[in-house]
Amino acid sequence: MLFLAICVLSLWLSWKFFILFNPKLYQYVNIELLYFQIKLNIGFILMFGILIYLCRKLRHSLTAQKIMPFICVGMFGITLCRDGYLIGVLSPATAIGAISVISVGLILFERKVIYTALIPSLIFLGSIVYLTLNGKIAYAPQFNTASSITFFPFTNQFWVFSMLFFMIPIVVSCFVLQEIMLSQWRHREQIFKTLSTIDPLTELFNRRSIYQQLEKIEQNLIFSTESYGIILLDLDFFKSINDCYGHLVGDKVLIQVAQTLRQNVRLHDIVGRYGGEEFIMIINDNNQMLTRHIAERCRHALSQLNLTTTDGQNILITASFGIAYLKSGTSVQQALHHADAAMYRAKSAGRNSIVLA
């Protein structure tokens, strides 16, 4: 916001210096006020530069973090009100500039910070309008009241180009700032969305995400003859691994199992961590043969894993698999219940095996 204020003031200075070097334009402006405003603008630029330095210097101070936004936004509001009064509070540049800056401010700062500066600014501008309408003060004193620019501004090229010169950079700057911030928000939203659907340890889909995908599949199957195989598997004696070697080793086992499962399914198949040492795979299988084949391939791959601890002890990994099918007329809960029951029958049958519901 402070950099934007310096940019706005720099634009004002360039406009005023342009007039100074073009004497034929003197007829349209209050030249004495112009000289004074140049000095004032330079002073404000230096002041905003000091504020930027203080913000960087005190960025770790909690007190400064609370106070500086009010000071910076307040000073920026004073600058805009002053400039708005000079060129006309009802001019297009004042209106569009105020709307653009307020919209960016509401994104950058807390609302109370913006409203603390906005309410006094609106009162000030409203008072200027009232005093102008009642002839107490001159309207747009930066321009020469003796010229036609005061009475017919839209027919005067100097006034029109001045308004465009003030408006376009502010609008473009605010648009770019908003686009940058919105892009960051979209990126952050995507990160949060990913974190809410992915298990952080194994980087597989988590249980919540699995349920959401199964519900979508269930809806699609209402008018379809397709079927999906659901494979539930539970690592055998995983509690013993945690008890004997510790949870860090247990986590490494889970990560290795997740990688192995991903390597033994197709790209469009769904693999997730169902909870604890349980995993789930969802296979698009119309002939109900592929699911059994993939389950067997995963079972064999897990049994061939060569995991060793830091002291050289081998860890044997096996899993019990249960298979059920989700198709039209079968609910997600029914399919999961059947797969879970089949998995426990595999455990009862001696583990390291596959049972079809």
GROMACS .gro file of C-alpha atoms in nm:
model
  357
    1MET     CA    1   0.000   0.000   0.000
    2LEU     CA    2   0.286   0.241   0.081
    3PHE     CA    3   0.455   0.164  -0.251
    4LEU     CA    4   0.123   0.235  -0.424
    5ALA     CA    5   0.104   0.568  -0.241
    6ILE     CA    6   0.454   0.661  -0.359
    7CYS     CA    7   0.359   0.565  -0.715
    8VAL     CA    8   0.047   0.784  -0.698
    9LEU     CA    9   0.246   1.079  -0.562
   10SER     CA   10   0.514   1.027  -0.826
   11LEU     CA   11   0.245   1.043  -1.094
   12TRP     CA   12   0.124   1.369  -0.947
   13LEU     CA   13   0.477   1.508  -0.952
   14SER     CA   14   0.536   1.405  -1.312
   15TRP     CA   15   0.207   1.572  -1.413
   16LYS     CA   16   0.303   1.892  -1.233
   17PHE     CA   17   0.655   1.901  -1.376
   18PHE     CA   18   0.510   1.843  -1.722
   19ILE     CA   19   0.295   2.153  -1.675
   20LEU     CA   20   0.591   2.357  -1.548
   21PHE     CA   21   0.787   2.278  -1.864
   22ASN     CA   22   0.490   2.369  -2.085
   23PRO     CA   23   0.399   2.736  -2.016
   24LYS     CA   24   0.106   2.721  -2.258
   25LEU     CA   25  -0.073   2.500  -2.002
   26TYR     CA   26  -0.045   2.759  -1.725
   27GLN     CA   27  -0.383   2.900  -1.827
   28TYR     CA   28  -0.554   2.582  -1.708
   29VAL     CA   29  -0.402   2.552  -1.359
   30ASN     CA   30  -0.345   2.750  -1.044
   31ILE     CA   31   0.029   2.793  -1.089
   32GLU     CA   32   0.099   2.923  -0.738
   33LEU     CA   33  -0.079   2.625  -0.584
   34LEU     CA   34   0.109   2.399  -0.824
   35TYR     CA   35   0.447   2.513  -0.687
   36PHE     CA   36   0.329   2.456  -0.331
   37GLN     CA   37   0.191   2.111  -0.417
   38ILE     CA   38   0.522   2.004  -0.570
   39LYS     CA   39   0.698   2.073  -0.239
   40LEU     CA   40   0.417   1.901  -0.048
   41ASN     CA   41   0.427   1.594  -0.272
   42ILE     CA   42   0.802   1.558  -0.227
   43GLY     CA   43   0.751   1.581   0.149
   44PHE     CA   44   0.483   1.311   0.140
   45ILE     CA   45   0.705   1.083  -0.071
   46LEU     CA   46   0.985   1.119   0.184
   47MET     CA   47   0.738   1.053   0.466
   48PHE     CA   48   0.609   0.735   0.299
   49GLY     CA   49   0.968   0.627   0.239
   50ILE     CA   50   1.034   0.664   0.612
   51LEU     CA   51   0.721   0.461   0.688
   52ILE     CA   52   0.842   0.183   0.457
   53TYR     CA   53   1.176   0.183   0.639
   54LEU     CA   54   1.002   0.170   0.979
   55CYS     CA   55   0.776  -0.114   0.864
   56ARG     CA   56   1.078  -0.319   0.761
   57LYS     CA   57   1.275  -0.223   1.071
   58LEU     CA   58   0.992  -0.303   1.314
   59ARG     CA   59   0.841  -0.599   1.129
   60HIS     CA   60   0.914  -0.831   1.424
   61SER     CA   61   0.755  -0.599   1.680
   62LEU     CA   62   0.402  -0.703   1.779
   63THR     CA   63   0.314  -0.348   1.880
   64ALA     CA   64   0.430  -0.211   1.546
   65GLN     CA   65   0.235  -0.481   1.361
   66LYS     CA   66  -0.082  -0.356   1.532
   67ILE     CA   67  -0.020   0.019   1.498
   68MET     CA   68   0.161   0.063   1.164
   69PRO     CA   69  -0.130  -0.053   0.942
   70PHE     CA   70  -0.353   0.219   1.092
   71ILE     CA   71  -0.082   0.484   1.046
   72CYS     CA   72   0.003   0.381   0.689
   73VAL     CA   73  -0.356   0.348   0.570
   74GLY     CA   74  -0.450   0.671   0.747
   75MET     CA   75  -0.170   0.866   0.578
   76PHE     CA   76  -0.263   0.715   0.243
   77GLY     CA   77  -0.623   0.821   0.302
   78ILE     CA   78  -0.511   1.177   0.379
   79THR     CA   79  -0.313   1.184   0.054
   80LEU     CA   80  -0.607   1.064  -0.153
   81CYS     CA   81  -0.847   1.310   0.012
   82ARG     CA   82  -0.610   1.599  -0.049
   83ASP     CA   83  -0.556   1.504  -0.413
   84GLY     CA   84  -0.927   1.438  -0.461
   85TYR     CA   85  -1.009   1.786  -0.333
   86LEU     CA   86  -0.749   1.948  -0.557
   87ILE     CA   87  -0.875   1.792  -0.881
   88GLY     CA   88  -1.242   1.775  -0.778
   89VAL     CA   89  -1.411   1.533  -0.538
   90LEU     CA   90  -1.668   1.448  -0.807
   91SER     CA   91  -1.413   1.397  -1.084
   92PRO     CA   92  -1.379   1.053  -1.251
   93ALA     CA   93  -1.020   1.019  -1.130
   94THR     CA   94  -1.120   1.068  -0.765
   95ALA     CA   95  -1.415   0.828  -0.784
   96ILE     CA   96  -1.239   0.548  -0.973
   97GLY     CA   97  -0.917   0.588  -0.775
   98ALA     CA   98  -1.104   0.568  -0.444
   99ILE     CA   99  -1.300   0.258  -0.548
  100SER     CA  100  -0.986   0.082  -0.675
  101VAL     CA  101  -0.778   0.161  -0.368
  102ILE     CA  102  -1.056   0.065  -0.124
  103SER     CA  103  -1.109  -0.270  -0.298
  104VAL     CA  104  -0.738  -0.351  -0.275
  105GLY     CA  105  -0.721  -0.226   0.084
  106LEU     CA  106  -1.004  -0.455   0.194
  107ILE     CA  107  -0.804  -0.749   0.058
  108LEU     CA  108  -0.469  -0.645   0.207
  109PHE     CA  109  -0.580  -0.530   0.552
  110GLU     CA  110  -0.834  -0.608   0.820
  111ARG     CA  111  -1.165  -0.432   0.768
  112LYS     CA  112  -1.131  -0.226   1.086
  113VAL     CA  113  -0.805  -0.077   0.952
  114ILE     CA  114  -0.971   0.030   0.626
  115TYR     CA  115  -1.290   0.158   0.788
  116THR     CA  116  -1.089   0.360   1.040
  117ALA     CA  117  -0.948   0.559   0.747
  118LEU     CA  118  -1.250   0.530   0.516
  119ILE     CA  119  -1.514   0.682   0.745
  120PRO     CA  120  -1.319   1.006   0.818
  121SER     CA  121  -1.229   1.028   0.448
  122LEU     CA  122  -1.594   1.005   0.343
  123ILE     CA  123  -1.689   1.267   0.602
  124PHE     CA  124  -1.415   1.495   0.469
  125LEU     CA  125  -1.514   1.451   0.105
  126GLY     CA  126  -1.882   1.496   0.191
  127SER     CA  127  -1.797   1.819   0.372
  128ILE     CA  128  -1.601   1.940   0.068
  129VAL     CA  129  -1.902   1.874  -0.155
  130TYR     CA  130  -2.132   2.061   0.085
  131LEU     CA  131  -1.900   2.361   0.116
  132THR     CA  132  -1.849   2.370  -0.260
  133LEU     CA  133  -2.221   2.363  -0.335
  134ASN     CA  134  -2.275   2.647  -0.089
  135GLY     CA  135  -1.998   2.856  -0.240
  136LYS     CA  136  -1.779   2.847   0.071
  137ILE     CA  137  -1.474   2.703  -0.108
  138ALA     CA  138  -1.366   2.665  -0.470
  139TYR     CA  139  -1.421   2.338  -0.652
  140ALA     CA  140  -1.106   2.167  -0.787
  141PRO     CA  141  -0.868   2.451  -0.686
  142GLN     CA  142  -0.578   2.291  -0.874
  143PHE     CA  143  -0.742   2.403  -1.197
  144ASN     CA  144  -0.782   2.767  -1.296
  145THR     CA  145  -1.136   2.879  -1.217
  146ALA     CA  146  -1.108   3.156  -1.475
  147SER     CA  147  -1.069   2.911  -1.763
  148SER     CA  148  -1.337   2.711  -1.943
  149ILE     CA  149  -1.202   2.393  -1.781
  150THR     CA  150  -1.410   2.458  -1.468
  151PHE     CA  151  -1.739   2.495  -1.653
  152PHE     CA  152  -1.698   2.257  -1.948
  153PRO     CA  153  -1.429   2.009  -1.839
  154PHE     CA  154  -1.527   1.726  -2.074
  155THR     CA  155  -1.468   1.948  -2.377
  156ASN     CA  156  -1.117   2.039  -2.264
  157GLN     CA  157  -0.842   1.805  -2.387
  158PHE     CA  158  -0.604   1.900  -2.107
  159TRP     CA  159  -0.862   1.807  -1.840
  160VAL     CA  160  -0.959   1.481  -2.015
  161PHE     CA  161  -0.598   1.368  -2.057
  162SER     CA  162  -0.522   1.469  -1.698
  163MET     CA  163  -0.806   1.250  -1.571
  164LEU     CA  164  -0.687   0.957  -1.782
  165PHE     CA  165  -0.330   1.014  -1.663
  166PHE     CA  166  -0.446   0.988  -1.301
  167MET     CA  167  -0.691   0.700  -1.347
  168ILE     CA  168  -0.523   0.447  -1.573
  169PRO     CA  169  -0.205   0.379  -1.367
  170ILE     CA  170  -0.405   0.346  -1.043
  171VAL     CA  171  -0.662   0.112  -1.197
  172VAL     CA  172  -0.393  -0.100  -1.366
  173SER     CA  173  -0.183  -0.117  -1.046
  174CYS     CA  174  -0.483  -0.218  -0.836
  175PHE     CA  175  -0.590  -0.474  -1.096
  176VAL     CA  176  -0.242  -0.630  -1.102
  177LEU     CA  177  -0.228  -0.638  -0.721
  178GLN     CA  178  -0.571  -0.801  -0.703
  179GLU     CA  179  -0.477  -1.058  -0.967
  180ILE     CA  180  -0.154  -1.145  -0.783
  181MET     CA  181  -0.338  -1.184  -0.452
  182LEU     CA  182  -0.620  -1.386  -0.607
  183SER     CA  183  -0.365  -1.614  -0.776
  184GLN     CA  184  -0.196  -1.670  -0.439
  185TRP     CA  185  -0.533  -1.744  -0.280
  186ARG     CA  186  -0.620  -1.993  -0.553
  187HIS     CA  187  -0.283  -2.162  -0.507
  188ARG     CA  188  -0.330  -2.171  -0.129
  189GLU     CA  189  -0.683  -2.303  -0.171
  190GLN     CA  190  -0.551  -2.580  -0.395
  191ILE     CA  191  -0.290  -2.669  -0.131
  192PHE     CA  192  -0.558  -2.685   0.140
  193LYS     CA  193  -0.778  -2.893  -0.087
  194THR     CA  194  -0.490  -3.133  -0.148
  195LEU     CA  195  -0.410  -3.153   0.223
  196SER     CA  196  -0.774  -3.232   0.299
  197THR     CA  197  -0.781  -3.525   0.055
  198ILE     CA  198  -0.431  -3.673   0.088
  199ASP     CA  199  -0.289  -3.876   0.375
  200PRO     CA  200   0.027  -3.685   0.477
  201LEU     CA  201   0.233  -3.994   0.560
  202THR     CA  202   0.169  -4.221   0.262
  203GLU     CA  203   0.057  -3.950   0.014
  204LEU     CA  204  -0.237  -4.171  -0.080
  205PHE     CA  205  -0.600  -4.059  -0.076
  206ASN     CA  206  -0.733  -4.039   0.279
  207ARG     CA  207  -1.054  -4.201   0.403
  208ARG     CA  208  -1.264  -3.888   0.353
  209SER     CA  209  -1.152  -3.855  -0.008
  210ILE     CA  210  -1.212  -4.225  -0.072
  211TYR     CA  211  -1.570  -4.194   0.050
  212GLN     CA  212  -1.628  -3.893  -0.174
  213GLN     CA  213  -1.499  -4.078  -0.479
  214LEU     CA  214  -1.703  -4.388  -0.397
  215GLU     CA  215  -2.018  -4.176  -0.367
  216LYS     CA  216  -1.953  -4.028  -0.712
  217ILE     CA  217  -1.902  -4.377  -0.853
  218GLU     CA  218  -2.226  -4.493  -0.690
  219GLN     CA  219  -2.417  -4.207  -0.854
  220ASN     CA  220  -2.265  -4.288  -1.194
  221LEU     CA  221  -2.359  -4.655  -1.161
  222ILE     CA  222  -2.734  -4.588  -1.126
  223PHE     CA  223  -2.784  -4.603  -1.503
  224SER     CA  224  -2.472  -4.805  -1.588
  225THR     CA  225  -2.377  -5.171  -1.622
  226GLU     CA  226  -2.020  -5.108  -1.507
  227SER     CA  227  -1.883  -5.252  -1.185
  228TYR     CA  228  -1.596  -5.157  -0.957
  229GLY     CA  229  -1.390  -5.391  -0.748
  230ILE     CA  230  -1.318  -5.277  -0.392
  231ILE     CA  231  -1.010  -5.427  -0.231
  232LEU     CA  232  -0.959  -5.381   0.142
  233LEU     CA  233  -0.631  -5.502   0.288
  234ASP     CA  234  -0.491  -5.503   0.638
  235LEU     CA  235  -0.121  -5.555   0.715
  236ASP     CA  236  -0.062  -5.870   0.916
  237PHE     CA  237   0.093  -5.832   1.263
  238PHE     CA  238   0.159  -5.462   1.208
  239LYS     CA  239   0.112  -5.389   1.579
  240SER     CA  240   0.404  -5.620   1.651
  241ILE     CA  241   0.623  -5.418   1.414
  242ASN     CA  242   0.539  -5.097   1.601
  243ASP     CA  243   0.594  -5.264   1.938
  244CYS     CA  244   0.926  -5.426   1.843
  245TYR     CA  245   1.089  -5.162   1.624
  246GLY     CA  246   0.908  -4.840   1.711
  247HIS     CA  247   0.665  -4.613   1.528
  248LEU     CA  248   0.931  -4.460   1.302
  249VAL     CA  249   0.998  -4.801   1.152
  250GLY     CA  250   0.623  -4.860   1.136
  251ASP     CA  251   0.581  -4.538   0.939
  252LYS     CA  252   0.853  -4.644   0.695
  253VAL     CA  253   0.669  -4.973   0.645
  254LEU     CA  254   0.344  -4.790   0.569
  255ILE     CA  255   0.523  -4.564   0.319
  256GLN     CA  256   0.683  -4.863   0.147
  257VAL     CA  257   0.351  -5.047   0.132
  258ALA     CA  258   0.182  -4.741  -0.021
  259GLN     CA  259   0.451  -4.716  -0.290
  260THR     CA  260   0.422  -5.087  -0.367
  261LEU     CA  261   0.045  -5.070  -0.406
  262ARG     CA  262   0.071  -4.772  -0.641
  263GLN     CA  263   0.327  -4.955  -0.853
  264ASN     CA  264   0.100  -5.257  -0.897
  265VAL     CA  265  -0.224  -5.091  -1.008
  266ARG     CA  266  -0.318  -4.901  -1.323
  267LEU     CA  267  -0.283  -4.524  -1.344
  268HIS     CA  268  -0.659  -4.463  -1.324
  269ASP     CA  269  -0.716  -4.701  -1.031
  270ILE     CA  270  -0.769  -4.543  -0.690
  271VAL     CA  271  -0.545  -4.627  -0.394
  272GLY     CA  272  -0.602  -4.490  -0.046
  273ARG     CA  273  -0.517  -4.532   0.318
  274TYR     CA  274  -0.836  -4.647   0.483
  275GLY     CA  275  -0.710  -4.606   0.838
  276GLY     CA  276  -0.416  -4.722   1.050
  277GLU     CA  277  -0.261  -5.016   0.867
  278GLU     CA  278  -0.562  -5.065   0.638
  279PHE     CA  279  -0.553  -4.971   0.271
  280ILE     CA  280  -0.816  -4.965  -0.001
  281MET     CA  281  -0.806  -4.995  -0.379
  282ILE     CA  282  -1.089  -4.920  -0.620
  283ILE     CA  283  -1.062  -5.098  -0.954
  284ASN     CA  284  -1.281  -5.043  -1.260
  285ASP     CA  285  -1.349  -5.408  -1.344
  286ASN     CA  286  -1.642  -5.501  -1.567
  287ASN     CA  287  -1.566  -5.874  -1.592
  288GLN     CA  288  -1.485  -5.906  -1.218
  289MET     CA  289  -1.161  -6.091  -1.291
  290LEU     CA  290  -0.913  -5.805  -1.301
  291THR     CA  291  -0.970  -5.710  -0.937
  292ARG     CA  292  -0.866  -6.055  -0.816
  293HIS     CA  293  -0.559  -6.043  -1.041
  294ILE     CA  294  -0.451  -5.701  -0.910
  295ALA     CA  295  -0.507  -5.810  -0.550
  296GLU     CA  296  -0.291  -6.117  -0.604
  297ARG     CA  297  -0.020  -5.909  -0.769
  298CYS     CA  298  -0.017  -5.666  -0.474
  299ARG     CA  299  -0.018  -5.950  -0.220
  300HIS     CA  300   0.281  -6.112  -0.389
  301ALA     CA  301   0.468  -5.779  -0.421
  302LEU     CA  302   0.420  -5.703  -0.051
  303SER     CA  303   0.545  -6.046   0.052
  304GLN     CA  304   0.860  -5.988  -0.155
  305LEU     CA  305   0.948  -5.657   0.012
  306ASN     CA  306   1.294  -5.660   0.164
  307LEU     CA  307   1.279  -5.425   0.462
  308THR     CA  308   1.555  -5.413   0.721
  309THR     CA  309   1.596  -5.214   1.040
  310THR     CA  310   1.903  -5.006   1.126
  311ASP     CA  311   2.048  -5.301   1.318
  312GLY     CA  312   2.005  -5.534   1.019
  313GLN     CA  313   1.689  -5.722   1.119
  314ASN     CA  314   1.458  -5.825   0.836
  315ILE     CA  315   1.091  -5.729   0.849
  316LEU     CA  316   0.841  -5.959   0.682
  317ILE     CA  317   0.539  -5.784   0.530
  318THR     CA  318   0.219  -5.968   0.444
  319ALA     CA  319  -0.142  -5.857   0.419
  320SER     CA  320  -0.492  -6.004   0.424
  321PHE     CA  321  -0.718  -5.901   0.135
  322GLY     CA  322  -1.096  -5.883   0.106
  323ILE     CA  323  -1.272  -5.816  -0.226
  324ALA     CA  324  -1.626  -5.696  -0.295
  325TYR     CA  325  -1.793  -5.533  -0.595
  326LEU     CA  326  -1.977  -5.205  -0.626
  327LYS     CA  327  -2.236  -5.205  -0.904
  328SER     CA  328  -2.585  -5.081  -0.979
  329GLY     CA  329  -2.817  -5.184  -0.696
  330THR     CA  330  -2.534  -5.208  -0.441
  331SER     CA  331  -2.464  -4.920  -0.204
  332VAL     CA  332  -2.119  -4.803  -0.101
  333GLN     CA  333  -2.181  -4.906   0.258
  334GLN     CA  334  -2.287  -5.256   0.151
  335ALA     CA  335  -1.981  -5.302  -0.070
  336LEU     CA  336  -1.746  -5.179   0.203
  337HIS     CA  337  -1.913  -5.403   0.460
  338HIS     CA  338  -1.876  -5.708   0.233
  339ALA     CA  339  -1.511  -5.627   0.157
  340ASP     CA  340  -1.438  -5.576   0.527
  341ALA     CA  341  -1.602  -5.907   0.619
  342ALA     CA  342  -1.405  -6.086   0.346
  343MET     CA  343  -1.081  -5.932   0.472
  344TYR     CA  344  -1.142  -6.061   0.825
  345ARG     CA  345  -1.220  -6.407   0.687
  346ALA     CA  346  -0.880  -6.393   0.515
  347LYS     CA  347  -0.720  -6.316   0.850
  348SER     CA  348  -0.906  -6.601   1.016
  349ALA     CA  349  -0.795  -6.835   0.738
  350GLY     CA  350  -0.428  -6.781   0.819
  351ARG     CA  351  -0.352  -6.433   0.678
  352ASN     CA  352  -0.148  -6.346   0.366
  353SER     CA  353  -0.443  -6.450   0.153
  354ILE     CA  354  -0.731  -6.315  -0.056
  355VAL     CA  355  -1.100  -6.380   0.007
  356LEU     CA  356  -1.380  -6.282  -0.229
  357ALA     CA  357  -1.706  -6.168  -0.068
   0.00000   0.00000   0.00000
